[in-house]
Amino acid sequence: MNKDPKSIIESILFVAEKPVSIKELASVSAFMLTDIQNALKELMKEYEKRGIKLIRKGDYFSFVSDPSNAKIVSAYLNEELRHDLSEQALETLAIITYKQPITRIEIENLRGVNSESLIRSLLIRGLVCEVGRKDAVGRPILYGTTMEFIQYFGLLSEEEIPKLQEQSLFTNKDEDSKIPS
Amino acid sequence: MFAVTTDKFEGPLDLLLNLIESEKLDICQISLSKITDSYINHIEKMEGSAEEMADFLVIAAKLLYLKSKELLPGIENDEDETELAELERNLVEYAKYKKAADELSEILSKNYRSYSRKVKLDSVSCFEPPKSLSKDKLWQLFQGVLKKLPDTPQEEKIEAVKLTLEDKRNELKNCLKNGRVSFRHFMKKARSKVEMIVSFLALLEMIKKKEVRVEQKSNFEDLTIENYN
């Protein structure tokens, strides 16, 4: 087969109704994983200038509408374009985003307060999902963000999420503020 | 003093961080000690369930320890010191994610969002009544159902439970006269859920009082109950 992997990937992603993984693309096209990966990288770049974008979450890829067209697209779809996450929900989502995979207890330890209902509402919105179980007592559920999360924030991939800043809130540092190690 | 009274704080860390920030302080033990009074003032005005307040009170206790340490040098003890250091660490960590949440919020404020292809509607499964079903037929069927219903709704019977823990204990003791007893076998004697619960409670009670011992070979397997000695 001398076909260009890009062409095949494009076709499959076009007809797909849900995100497609690199593995699926490789097995259906009989191309090597690395060929697929390279082709996907090129495609993402090529689509940067188009009204359709190729987005990535982990090993999964999907064609979506250009995030900056959200207003018009949502009007066409008759969907409300609103970002009504509460401050607390956003805080919880931020923790999951940067610490994934993470358990509920770990989230609650960080926030110092019960977060069960917040996690549940993020699950319902599809912004986070169960990604596995922690190998610990009780095998607690591990949570991570989803492709819907990438879409919700209008990103192309997780690389666009701002880096977590190490304590830069305050500049004045004195001797006593050092954290004992 | 300052007034941050209108805000609702979700947790003690949230409140602490807000107080520290509004005083433009660094996150350290000195700042924590400085804001102790405001913190206490704040939680005094708070209304919440005991459970909600408990988290706030735990932190309040730590702050008061910090404060008293200043007044009475030499009362330090290792355990409290570790807890304080932990509180400080938690606060630094929490501040980090709070900041990250602000940045995420900023991304959202652009109102960017992408949409994927909608799943075709015709592939969604839904209920379709058979073609032969008419309005009259449906009416008849419905009448039939109504006729079958009892005239008055049946009263729910709530039976008084006459079974006591003591009864079950005696029962189990009796069983044990002939040696060991299988837990499943013992539970099977129960005729209702309530009775099962009482049976189990009785067993727990007896284990606690060291009247019986229970053995289980592996997870989810049957338990063997026998007299303690």
mmCIF file of C-alpha atoms in Angstrom:
data_model
loop_
_atom_site.group_PDB
_atom_site.id
_atom_site.type_symbol
_atom_site.label_atom_id
_atom_site.label_comp_id
_atom_site.label_asym_id
_atom_site.label_seq_id
_atom_site.Cartn_x
_atom_site.Cartn_y
_atom_site.Cartn_z
ATOM 1 C CA MET A 1 0.000 0.000 0.000
ATOM 2 C CA ASN A 2 1.490 3.273 -1.090
ATOM 3 C CA LYS A 3 -1.215 5.491 0.213
ATOM 4 C CA ASP A 4 -0.384 8.556 2.211
ATOM 5 C CA PRO A 5 -1.231 7.940 5.886
ATOM 6 C CA LYS A 6 -2.468 11.515 6.138
ATOM 7 C CA SER A 7 -5.173 10.895 3.576
ATOM 8 C CA ILE A 8 -6.410 7.787 5.355
ATOM 9 C CA ILE A 9 -6.375 9.414 8.762
ATOM 10 C CA GLU A 10 -8.275 12.378 7.411
ATOM 11 C CA SER A 11 -10.958 10.131 5.938
ATOM 12 C CA ILE A 12 -11.417 8.104 9.086
ATOM 13 C CA LEU A 13 -11.519 11.105 11.374
ATOM 14 C CA PHE A 14 -14.005 12.716 9.005
ATOM 15 C CA VAL A 15 -16.534 9.901 9.290
ATOM 16 C CA ALA A 16 -15.851 9.121 12.945
ATOM 17 C CA GLU A 17 -18.530 10.030 15.429
ATOM 18 C CA LYS A 18 -16.203 9.946 18.385
ATOM 19 C CA PRO A 19 -12.505 10.554 19.008
ATOM 20 C CA VAL A 20 -10.214 7.985 17.378
ATOM 21 C CA SER A 21 -7.038 6.697 18.976
ATOM 22 C CA ILE A 22 -3.620 6.381 17.351
ATOM 23 C CA LYS A 23 -3.860 2.628 17.876
ATOM 24 C CA GLU A 24 -7.193 2.368 16.091
ATOM 25 C CA LEU A 25 -5.840 4.393 13.183
ATOM 26 C CA ALA A 26 -2.764 2.195 12.968
ATOM 27 C CA SER A 27 -4.643 -1.077 13.110
ATOM 28 C CA VAL A 28 -7.244 -0.082 10.547
ATOM 29 C CA SER A 29 -4.729 1.418 8.133
ATOM 30 C CA ALA A 30 -1.874 -1.048 8.646
ATOM 31 C CA PHE A 31 0.555 1.836 9.053
ATOM 32 C CA MET A 32 3.153 1.898 11.779
ATOM 33 C CA LEU A 33 2.301 3.808 14.952
ATOM 34 C CA THR A 34 5.144 6.246 14.307
ATOM 35 C CA ASP A 35 3.904 6.956 10.760
ATOM 36 C CA ILE A 36 0.470 7.681 12.157
ATOM 37 C CA GLN A 37 1.882 9.909 14.862
ATOM 38 C CA ASN A 38 3.925 11.929 12.414
ATOM 39 C CA ALA A 39 1.037 12.225 9.993
ATOM 40 C CA LEU A 40 -1.260 13.401 12.797
ATOM 41 C CA LYS A 41 1.261 16.012 13.837
ATOM 42 C CA GLU A 42 1.424 17.341 10.278
ATOM 43 C CA LEU A 43 -2.334 17.288 9.939
ATOM 44 C CA MET A 44 -2.781 19.246 13.157
ATOM 45 C CA LYS A 45 -0.487 21.889 11.741
ATOM 46 C CA GLU A 46 -2.230 21.946 8.355
ATOM 47 C CA TYR A 47 -5.627 22.388 9.955
ATOM 48 C CA GLU A 48 -4.502 25.279 12.111
ATOM 49 C CA LYS A 49 -5.609 27.703 9.418
ATOM 50 C CA ARG A 50 -8.925 26.047 8.682
ATOM 51 C CA GLY A 51 -12.447 26.230 10.072
ATOM 52 C CA ILE A 52 -12.010 22.622 11.113
ATOM 53 C CA LYS A 53 -9.336 21.826 13.667
ATOM 54 C CA LEU A 54 -7.695 18.567 14.544
ATOM 55 C CA ILE A 55 -7.568 18.338 18.317
ATOM 56 C CA ARG A 56 -5.812 15.928 20.600
ATOM 57 C CA LYS A 57 -6.383 14.573 24.073
ATOM 58 C CA GLY A 58 -3.839 11.977 25.095
ATOM 59 C CA ASP A 59 -3.797 9.370 22.324
ATOM 60 C CA TYR A 60 -7.153 10.425 20.921
ATOM 61 C CA PHE A 61 -7.858 12.731 18.003
ATOM 62 C CA SER A 62 -10.959 14.404 16.690
ATOM 63 C CA PHE A 63 -12.073 16.909 14.085
ATOM 64 C CA VAL A 64 -13.918 19.844 15.596
ATOM 65 C CA SER A 65 -15.106 23.276 14.617
ATOM 66 C CA ASP A 66 -12.748 26.225 15.027
ATOM 67 C CA PRO A 67 -13.071 27.315 18.689
ATOM 68 C CA SER A 68 -13.093 30.984 17.690
ATOM 69 C CA ASN A 69 -16.280 30.383 15.680
ATOM 70 C CA ALA A 70 -18.041 29.209 18.825
ATOM 71 C CA LYS A 71 -20.651 31.958 18.871
ATOM 72 C CA ILE A 72 -21.917 31.296 15.364
ATOM 73 C CA VAL A 73 -21.615 27.525 15.519
ATOM 74 C CA SER A 74 -23.459 27.333 18.823
ATOM 75 C CA ALA A 75 -26.217 29.524 17.382
ATOM 76 C CA TYR A 76 -26.499 27.203 14.388
ATOM 77 C CA LEU A 77 -26.609 24.148 16.658
ATOM 78 C CA ASN A 78 -29.131 25.878 18.864
ATOM 79 C CA GLU A 79 -26.920 25.321 21.834
ATOM 80 C CA GLU A 80 -26.252 27.766 24.546
ATOM 81 C CA LEU A 81 -22.654 28.849 24.639
ATOM 82 C CA ARG A 82 -22.134 29.489 28.268
ATOM 83 C CA HIS A 83 -19.397 28.903 30.706
ATOM 84 C CA ASP A 84 -21.152 28.735 33.994
ATOM 85 C CA LEU A 85 -18.770 26.724 36.076
ATOM 86 C CA SER A 86 -18.723 27.961 39.646
ATOM 87 C CA GLU A 87 -15.502 29.134 41.205
ATOM 88 C CA GLN A 88 -15.374 25.978 43.291
ATOM 89 C CA ALA A 89 -16.017 23.748 40.305
ATOM 90 C CA LEU A 90 -13.215 25.470 38.397
ATOM 91 C CA GLU A 91 -10.872 25.042 41.334
ATOM 92 C CA THR A 92 -11.674 21.335 41.454
ATOM 93 C CA LEU A 93 -11.269 21.080 37.697
ATOM 94 C CA ALA A 94 -7.899 22.851 37.921
ATOM 95 C CA ILE A 95 -6.693 20.337 40.488
ATOM 96 C CA ILE A 96 -7.805 17.428 38.316
ATOM 97 C CA THR A 97 -6.233 19.029 35.250
ATOM 98 C CA TYR A 98 -2.800 19.372 36.796
ATOM 99 C CA LYS A 99 -2.746 16.377 39.097
ATOM 100 C CA GLN A 100 -4.485 13.750 36.975
ATOM 101 C CA PRO A 101 -4.928 10.905 37.534
ATOM 102 C CA ILE A 102 -6.152 11.821 40.996
ATOM 103 C CA THR A 103 -8.578 10.364 43.540
ATOM 104 C CA ARG A 104 -11.412 12.149 45.285
ATOM 105 C CA ILE A 105 -9.629 11.974 48.643
ATOM 106 C CA GLU A 106 -6.513 13.557 47.158
ATOM 107 C CA ILE A 107 -8.616 16.379 45.724
ATOM 108 C CA GLU A 108 -10.320 16.893 49.069
ATOM 109 C CA ASN A 109 -7.024 16.944 50.927
ATOM 110 C CA LEU A 110 -5.845 19.684 48.628
ATOM 111 C CA ARG A 111 -8.992 21.763 48.944
ATOM 112 C CA GLY A 112 -9.503 21.027 52.611
ATOM 113 C CA VAL A 113 -13.190 20.471 52.058
ATOM 114 C CA ASN A 114 -15.623 17.842 50.776
ATOM 115 C CA SER A 115 -15.712 17.925 46.972
ATOM 116 C CA GLU A 116 -17.926 15.016 46.090
ATOM 117 C CA SER A 117 -20.780 16.988 44.556
ATOM 118 C CA LEU A 118 -18.388 19.174 42.573
ATOM 119 C CA ILE A 119 -16.696 16.138 41.088
ATOM 120 C CA ARG A 120 -20.085 14.670 40.284
ATOM 121 C CA SER A 121 -21.176 17.789 38.423
ATOM 122 C CA LEU A 122 -17.911 17.811 36.443
ATOM 123 C CA LEU A 123 -18.551 14.163 35.573
ATOM 124 C CA ILE A 124 -22.067 14.944 34.392
ATOM 125 C CA ARG A 125 -20.758 17.732 32.199
ATOM 126 C CA GLY A 126 -18.282 15.278 30.726
ATOM 127 C CA LEU A 127 -15.317 17.487 31.592
ATOM 128 C CA VAL A 128 -13.734 14.755 33.659
ATOM 129 C CA CYS A 129 -14.110 10.998 33.690
ATOM 130 C CA GLU A 130 -13.010 7.908 35.481
ATOM 131 C CA VAL A 131 -9.635 6.926 34.092
ATOM 132 C CA GLY A 132 -8.872 3.958 36.293
ATOM 133 C CA ARG A 133 -8.424 2.774 39.813
ATOM 134 C CA LYS A 134 -5.598 3.585 42.153
ATOM 135 C CA ASP A 135 -3.581 0.642 43.384
ATOM 136 C CA ALA A 136 -4.282 1.425 47.012
ATOM 137 C CA VAL A 137 -6.595 0.350 49.790
ATOM 138 C CA GLY A 138 -10.174 0.372 48.551
ATOM 139 C CA ARG A 139 -9.025 0.775 44.940
ATOM 140 C CA PRO A 140 -10.325 4.358 44.749
ATOM 141 C CA ILE A 141 -11.443 5.824 41.433
ATOM 142 C CA LEU A 142 -8.929 7.971 39.573
ATOM 143 C CA TYR A 143 -10.210 10.997 37.677
ATOM 144 C CA GLY A 144 -8.814 12.740 34.616
ATOM 145 C CA THR A 145 -9.922 15.289 32.065
ATOM 146 C CA THR A 146 -11.644 14.418 28.781
ATOM 147 C CA MET A 147 -11.769 15.369 25.115
ATOM 148 C CA GLU A 148 -14.858 17.375 26.044
ATOM 149 C CA PHE A 149 -12.607 19.352 28.389
ATOM 150 C CA ILE A 150 -10.320 20.251 25.458
ATOM 151 C CA GLN A 151 -13.367 21.354 23.465
ATOM 152 C CA TYR A 152 -14.948 23.219 26.345
ATOM 153 C CA PHE A 153 -11.849 25.351 26.734
ATOM 154 C CA GLY A 154 -11.405 25.754 22.994
ATOM 155 C CA LEU A 155 -7.944 24.182 23.014
ATOM 156 C CA LEU A 156 -6.135 22.174 20.383
ATOM 157 C CA SER A 157 -4.385 19.947 22.891
ATOM 158 C CA GLU A 158 -3.411 19.759 26.517
ATOM 159 C CA GLU A 159 -0.138 21.468 25.677
ATOM 160 C CA GLU A 160 -2.034 24.735 25.485
ATOM 161 C CA ILE A 161 -3.033 24.614 29.123
ATOM 162 C CA PRO A 162 -0.980 27.195 30.987
ATOM 163 C CA LYS A 163 1.842 25.718 33.027
ATOM 164 C CA LEU A 164 1.258 25.421 36.730
ATOM 165 C CA GLN A 165 3.141 28.197 38.431
ATOM 166 C CA GLU A 166 5.143 27.485 41.509
ATOM 167 C CA GLN A 167 4.046 29.877 44.204
ATOM 168 C CA SER A 168 4.385 33.233 42.569
ATOM 169 C CA LEU A 169 1.572 34.930 44.398
ATOM 170 C CA PHE A 170 3.770 37.030 46.601
ATOM 171 C CA THR A 171 7.198 38.355 46.056
ATOM 172 C CA ASN A 172 8.420 39.362 49.491
ATOM 173 C CA LYS A 173 10.174 36.450 51.066
ATOM 174 C CA ASP A 174 11.678 36.472 54.495
ATOM 175 C CA GLU A 175 13.516 33.849 56.435
ATOM 176 C CA ASP A 176 10.504 32.665 58.366
ATOM 177 C CA SER A 177 8.462 31.934 55.315
ATOM 178 C CA LYS A 178 10.625 29.034 54.350
ATOM 179 C CA ILE A 179 8.786 25.807 54.406
ATOM 180 C CA PRO A 180 10.491 23.262 56.587
ATOM 181 C CA SER A 181 11.400 20.261 54.555
ATOM 182 C CA MET B 1 -9.482 45.320 60.040
ATOM 183 C CA PHE B 2 -11.108 44.675 56.770
ATOM 184 C CA ALA B 3 -14.454 43.458 55.640
ATOM 185 C CA VAL B 4 -14.730 40.335 53.572
ATOM 186 C CA THR B 5 -17.976 39.433 55.187
ATOM 187 C CA THR B 6 -20.168 39.062 52.144
ATOM 188 C CA ASP B 7 -18.128 36.344 50.520
ATOM 189 C CA LYS B 8 -19.062 32.786 51.131
ATOM 190 C CA PHE B 9 -16.066 30.645 51.750
ATOM 191 C CA GLU B 10 -16.190 27.074 50.769
ATOM 192 C CA GLY B 11 -13.565 25.790 53.108
ATOM 193 C CA PRO B 12 -11.108 26.932 55.734
ATOM 194 C CA LEU B 13 -8.213 27.046 53.277
ATOM 195 C CA ASP B 14 -10.239 29.294 51.002
ATOM 196 C CA LEU B 15 -10.933 31.647 53.888
ATOM 197 C CA LEU B 16 -7.331 31.632 55.142
ATOM 198 C CA LEU B 17 -5.972 32.375 51.711
ATOM 199 C CA ASN B 18 -8.406 35.226 51.217
ATOM 200 C CA LEU B 19 -7.453 36.786 54.540
ATOM 201 C CA ILE B 20 -3.746 36.462 53.808
ATOM 202 C CA GLU B 21 -4.160 37.896 50.324
ATOM 203 C CA SER B 22 -6.271 40.812 51.428
ATOM 204 C CA GLU B 23 -3.538 41.743 53.895
ATOM 205 C CA LYS B 24 -0.957 41.276 51.155
ATOM 206 C CA LEU B 25 0.986 38.834 53.254
ATOM 207 C CA ASP B 26 3.192 35.933 52.350
ATOM 208 C CA ILE B 27 2.068 32.447 53.149
ATOM 209 C CA CYS B 28 4.037 31.744 56.305
ATOM 210 C CA GLN B 29 3.440 31.145 59.972
ATOM 211 C CA ILE B 30 3.869 34.819 60.852
ATOM 212 C CA SER B 31 1.049 35.764 58.491
ATOM 213 C CA LEU B 32 -1.104 32.978 59.835
ATOM 214 C CA SER B 33 -0.649 34.324 63.304
ATOM 215 C CA LYS B 34 -1.481 37.854 62.108
ATOM 216 C CA ILE B 35 -4.775 36.840 60.615
ATOM 217 C CA THR B 36 -5.877 34.646 63.499
ATOM 218 C CA ASP B 37 -8.204 37.278 64.941
ATOM 219 C CA SER B 38 -9.903 37.958 61.623
ATOM 220 C CA TYR B 39 -10.267 34.265 61.029
ATOM 221 C CA ILE B 40 -11.935 33.718 64.384
ATOM 222 C CA ASN B 41 -14.155 36.756 63.831
ATOM 223 C CA HIS B 42 -15.174 35.294 60.551
ATOM 224 C CA ILE B 43 -16.158 31.874 61.697
ATOM 225 C CA GLU B 44 -18.066 33.336 64.599
ATOM 226 C CA LYS B 45 -20.418 34.918 62.094
ATOM 227 C CA MET B 46 -20.708 31.809 60.015
ATOM 228 C CA GLU B 47 -23.770 29.668 59.869
ATOM 229 C CA GLY B 48 -23.388 26.119 58.819
ATOM 230 C CA SER B 49 -23.953 22.553 59.777
ATOM 231 C CA ALA B 50 -21.765 21.062 62.465
ATOM 232 C CA GLU B 51 -20.002 19.065 59.795
ATOM 233 C CA GLU B 52 -19.223 22.139 57.721
ATOM 234 C CA MET B 53 -18.042 24.075 60.737
ATOM 235 C CA ALA B 54 -15.815 21.287 62.001
ATOM 236 C CA ASP B 55 -13.263 21.847 59.237
ATOM 237 C CA PHE B 56 -13.099 25.534 60.104
ATOM 238 C CA LEU B 57 -12.720 24.839 63.801
ATOM 239 C CA VAL B 58 -9.833 22.434 63.326
ATOM 240 C CA ILE B 59 -7.892 25.197 61.594
ATOM 241 C CA ALA B 60 -8.957 27.704 64.237
ATOM 242 C CA ALA B 61 -7.435 25.466 66.893
ATOM 243 C CA LYS B 62 -4.162 25.344 64.985
ATOM 244 C CA LEU B 63 -4.105 29.128 64.651
ATOM 245 C CA LEU B 64 -4.755 29.576 68.346
ATOM 246 C CA TYR B 65 -1.893 27.267 69.146
ATOM 247 C CA LEU B 66 0.332 29.376 66.935
ATOM 248 C CA LYS B 67 -0.828 32.509 68.694
ATOM 249 C CA SER B 68 -0.372 31.105 72.183
ATOM 250 C CA LYS B 69 3.081 29.949 71.243
ATOM 251 C CA GLU B 70 4.000 33.581 70.668
ATOM 252 C CA LEU B 71 2.720 34.610 74.053
ATOM 253 C CA LEU B 72 4.187 31.684 75.928
ATOM 254 C CA PRO B 73 7.423 30.639 74.324
ATOM 255 C CA GLY B 74 8.466 27.165 75.223
ATOM 256 C CA ILE B 75 5.130 25.416 74.895
ATOM 257 C CA GLU B 76 5.987 23.945 71.505
ATOM 258 C CA ASN B 77 5.518 20.278 70.960
ATOM 259 C CA ASP B 78 6.563 18.285 67.952
ATOM 260 C CA GLU B 79 3.165 17.047 66.963
ATOM 261 C CA ASP B 80 1.631 20.512 66.801
ATOM 262 C CA GLU B 81 4.664 21.865 65.003
ATOM 263 C CA THR B 82 4.335 19.243 62.289
ATOM 264 C CA GLU B 83 0.663 20.058 61.910
ATOM 265 C CA LEU B 84 1.410 23.733 61.528
ATOM 266 C CA ALA B 85 4.070 23.078 58.952
ATOM 267 C CA GLU B 86 1.582 20.890 57.137
ATOM 268 C CA LEU B 87 -1.066 23.592 57.211
ATOM 269 C CA GLU B 88 1.422 26.011 55.730
ATOM 270 C CA ARG B 89 2.368 23.551 53.013
ATOM 271 C CA ASN B 90 -1.267 22.811 52.236
ATOM 272 C CA LEU B 91 -1.974 26.497 51.926
ATOM 273 C CA VAL B 92 0.909 27.059 49.508
ATOM 274 C CA GLU B 93 -0.288 24.108 47.454
ATOM 275 C CA TYR B 94 -3.888 25.270 47.528
ATOM 276 C CA ALA B 95 -2.881 28.774 46.441
ATOM 277 C CA LYS B 96 -1.209 27.254 43.418
ATOM 278 C CA TYR B 97 -4.376 25.596 42.214
ATOM 279 C CA LYS B 98 -6.483 28.599 43.040
ATOM 280 C CA LYS B 99 -4.232 30.569 40.709
ATOM 281 C CA ALA B 100 -4.492 27.855 38.084
ATOM 282 C CA ALA B 101 -8.286 28.029 38.351
ATOM 283 C CA ASP B 102 -8.099 31.764 37.665
ATOM 284 C CA GLU B 103 -6.096 31.095 34.553
ATOM 285 C CA LEU B 104 -8.578 28.494 33.369
ATOM 286 C CA SER B 105 -11.324 30.995 34.023
ATOM 287 C CA GLU B 106 -9.488 33.498 31.869
ATOM 288 C CA ILE B 107 -9.411 31.010 29.003
ATOM 289 C CA LEU B 108 -13.146 30.490 29.400
ATOM 290 C CA SER B 109 -13.804 34.220 29.316
ATOM 291 C CA LYS B 110 -12.755 34.235 25.661
ATOM 292 C CA ASN B 111 -15.863 32.192 24.990
ATOM 293 C CA TYR B 112 -14.014 29.867 22.679
ATOM 294 C CA ARG B 113 -15.337 26.381 22.291
ATOM 295 C CA SER B 114 -15.129 23.755 19.641
ATOM 296 C CA TYR B 115 -17.877 21.420 18.557
ATOM 297 C CA SER B 116 -17.567 17.950 17.209
ATOM 298 C CA ARG B 117 -19.866 16.292 14.752
ATOM 299 C CA LYS B 118 -23.254 15.530 16.210
ATOM 300 C CA VAL B 119 -24.206 11.888 16.378
ATOM 301 C CA LYS B 120 -26.889 11.224 13.783
ATOM 302 C CA LEU B 121 -30.306 11.500 15.322
ATOM 303 C CA ASP B 122 -31.814 8.610 13.388
ATOM 304 C CA SER B 123 -29.444 6.198 15.054
ATOM 305 C CA VAL B 124 -30.734 7.091 18.473
ATOM 306 C CA SER B 125 -32.955 4.357 19.809
ATOM 307 C CA CYS B 126 -36.400 5.438 20.856
ATOM 308 C CA PHE B 127 -39.791 3.943 21.584
ATOM 309 C CA GLU B 128 -42.067 3.348 18.608
ATOM 310 C CA PRO B 129 -45.543 1.993 19.234
ATOM 311 C CA PRO B 130 -46.705 -0.828 16.947
ATOM 312 C CA LYS B 131 -48.596 0.344 13.826
ATOM 313 C CA SER B 132 -51.798 -1.439 14.896
ATOM 314 C CA LEU B 133 -52.052 0.628 18.041
ATOM 315 C CA SER B 134 -54.881 3.143 17.857
ATOM 316 C CA LYS B 135 -56.087 5.772 20.251
ATOM 317 C CA ASP B 136 -59.204 3.718 21.114
ATOM 318 C CA LYS B 137 -57.186 0.598 21.701
ATOM 319 C CA LEU B 138 -54.897 2.461 24.043
ATOM 320 C CA TRP B 139 -57.925 3.791 25.918
ATOM 321 C CA GLN B 140 -59.344 0.276 26.299
ATOM 322 C CA LEU B 141 -56.057 -1.072 27.561
ATOM 323 C CA PHE B 142 -55.787 1.733 30.014
ATOM 324 C CA GLN B 143 -59.323 1.074 31.292
ATOM 325 C CA GLY B 144 -58.378 -2.558 31.744
ATOM 326 C CA VAL B 145 -55.407 -1.623 33.831
ATOM 327 C CA LEU B 146 -57.518 0.715 35.941
ATOM 328 C CA LYS B 147 -60.042 -2.046 36.608
ATOM 329 C CA LYS B 148 -57.365 -4.358 37.842
ATOM 330 C CA LEU B 149 -56.119 -1.858 40.343
ATOM 331 C CA PRO B 150 -57.451 -2.309 43.867
ATOM 332 C CA ASP B 151 -59.952 0.369 44.901
ATOM 333 C CA THR B 152 -58.024 1.749 47.769
ATOM 334 C CA PRO B 153 -54.317 1.805 47.933
ATOM 335 C CA GLN B 154 -53.082 -0.847 50.285
ATOM 336 C CA GLU B 155 -51.908 0.396 53.559
ATOM 337 C CA GLU B 156 -48.310 -0.154 54.173
ATOM 338 C CA LYS B 157 -47.799 -2.402 57.094
ATOM 339 C CA ILE B 158 -45.061 -1.585 59.442
ATOM 340 C CA GLU B 159 -44.442 -4.456 61.743
ATOM 341 C CA ALA B 160 -43.104 -3.791 65.125
ATOM 342 C CA VAL B 161 -39.864 -5.607 65.515
ATOM 343 C CA LYS B 162 -40.063 -7.775 68.554
ATOM 344 C CA LEU B 163 -36.688 -9.235 68.065
ATOM 345 C CA THR B 164 -33.918 -8.131 70.360
ATOM 346 C CA LEU B 165 -30.189 -8.408 70.192
ATOM 347 C CA GLU B 166 -30.366 -10.571 73.284
ATOM 348 C CA ASP B 167 -32.686 -13.062 71.540
ATOM 349 C CA LYS B 168 -30.267 -13.473 68.708
ATOM 350 C CA ARG B 169 -27.351 -13.801 71.054
ATOM 351 C CA ASN B 170 -29.072 -16.597 72.897
ATOM 352 C CA GLU B 171 -29.979 -18.235 69.632
ATOM 353 C CA LEU B 172 -26.394 -18.192 68.499
ATOM 354 C CA LYS B 173 -25.218 -19.450 71.858
ATOM 355 C CA ASN B 174 -27.620 -22.343 71.532
ATOM 356 C CA CYS B 175 -26.344 -23.168 68.101
ATOM 357 C CA LEU B 176 -22.782 -23.109 69.375
ATOM 358 C CA LYS B 177 -23.518 -25.779 71.936
ATOM 359 C CA ASN B 178 -23.025 -28.313 69.186
ATOM 360 C CA GLY B 179 -19.676 -26.879 68.170
ATOM 361 C CA ARG B 180 -18.956 -24.585 65.256
ATOM 362 C CA VAL B 181 -21.551 -22.775 63.212
ATOM 363 C CA SER B 182 -21.342 -21.494 59.662
ATOM 364 C CA PHE B 183 -22.097 -17.779 59.397
ATOM 365 C CA ARG B 184 -24.174 -18.256 56.257
ATOM 366 C CA HIS B 185 -26.147 -20.971 57.916
ATOM 367 C CA PHE B 186 -26.839 -18.738 60.886
ATOM 368 C CA MET B 187 -27.918 -15.847 58.674
ATOM 369 C CA LYS B 188 -30.259 -18.089 56.698
ATOM 370 C CA LYS B 189 -32.423 -18.452 59.772
ATOM 371 C CA ALA B 190 -33.359 -14.811 59.550
ATOM 372 C CA ARG B 191 -36.758 -14.260 57.966
ATOM 373 C CA SER B 192 -36.398 -10.577 57.202
ATOM 374 C CA LYS B 193 -33.782 -7.984 56.459
ATOM 375 C CA VAL B 194 -34.192 -6.518 59.915
ATOM 376 C CA GLU B 195 -33.647 -9.890 61.478
ATOM 377 C CA MET B 196 -30.490 -10.350 59.443
ATOM 378 C CA ILE B 197 -29.172 -7.033 60.649
ATOM 379 C CA VAL B 198 -29.940 -7.943 64.241
ATOM 380 C CA SER B 199 -28.223 -11.290 63.765
ATOM 381 C CA PHE B 200 -25.138 -9.587 62.456
ATOM 382 C CA LEU B 201 -25.124 -7.004 65.237
ATOM 383 C CA ALA B 202 -25.461 -9.780 67.782
ATOM 384 C CA LEU B 203 -22.483 -11.522 66.259
ATOM 385 C CA LEU B 204 -20.401 -8.328 66.363
ATOM 386 C CA GLU B 205 -21.396 -7.790 69.968
ATOM 387 C CA MET B 206 -20.322 -11.287 70.878
ATOM 388 C CA ILE B 207 -16.999 -10.904 69.132
ATOM 389 C CA LYS B 208 -16.427 -7.701 71.065
ATOM 390 C CA LYS B 209 -17.238 -9.375 74.343
ATOM 391 C CA LYS B 210 -14.914 -12.200 73.404
ATOM 392 C CA GLU B 211 -17.673 -14.760 73.629
ATOM 393 C CA VAL B 212 -17.050 -16.122 70.171
ATOM 394 C CA ARG B 213 -14.288 -16.086 67.637
ATOM 395 C CA VAL B 214 -14.756 -15.945 63.911
ATOM 396 C CA GLU B 215 -12.525 -17.269 61.214
ATOM 397 C CA GLN B 216 -12.490 -16.640 57.484
ATOM 398 C CA LYS B 217 -10.149 -18.401 55.093
ATOM 399 C CA SER B 218 -10.172 -15.703 52.411
ATOM 400 C CA ASN B 219 -12.201 -12.738 51.148
ATOM 401 C CA PHE B 220 -15.942 -13.316 50.639
ATOM 402 C CA GLU B 221 -15.778 -16.821 51.971
ATOM 403 C CA ASP B 222 -18.060 -18.159 54.638
ATOM 404 C CA LEU B 223 -17.173 -17.429 58.246
ATOM 405 C CA THR B 224 -16.867 -20.082 60.883
ATOM 406 C CA ILE B 225 -18.136 -19.071 64.297
ATOM 407 C CA GLU B 226 -16.990 -20.912 67.434
ATOM 408 C CA ASN B 227 -16.890 -20.394 71.160
ATOM 409 C CA TYR B 228 -14.059 -18.185 72.273
ATOM 410 C CA ASN B 229 -12.403 -20.718 74.506
#
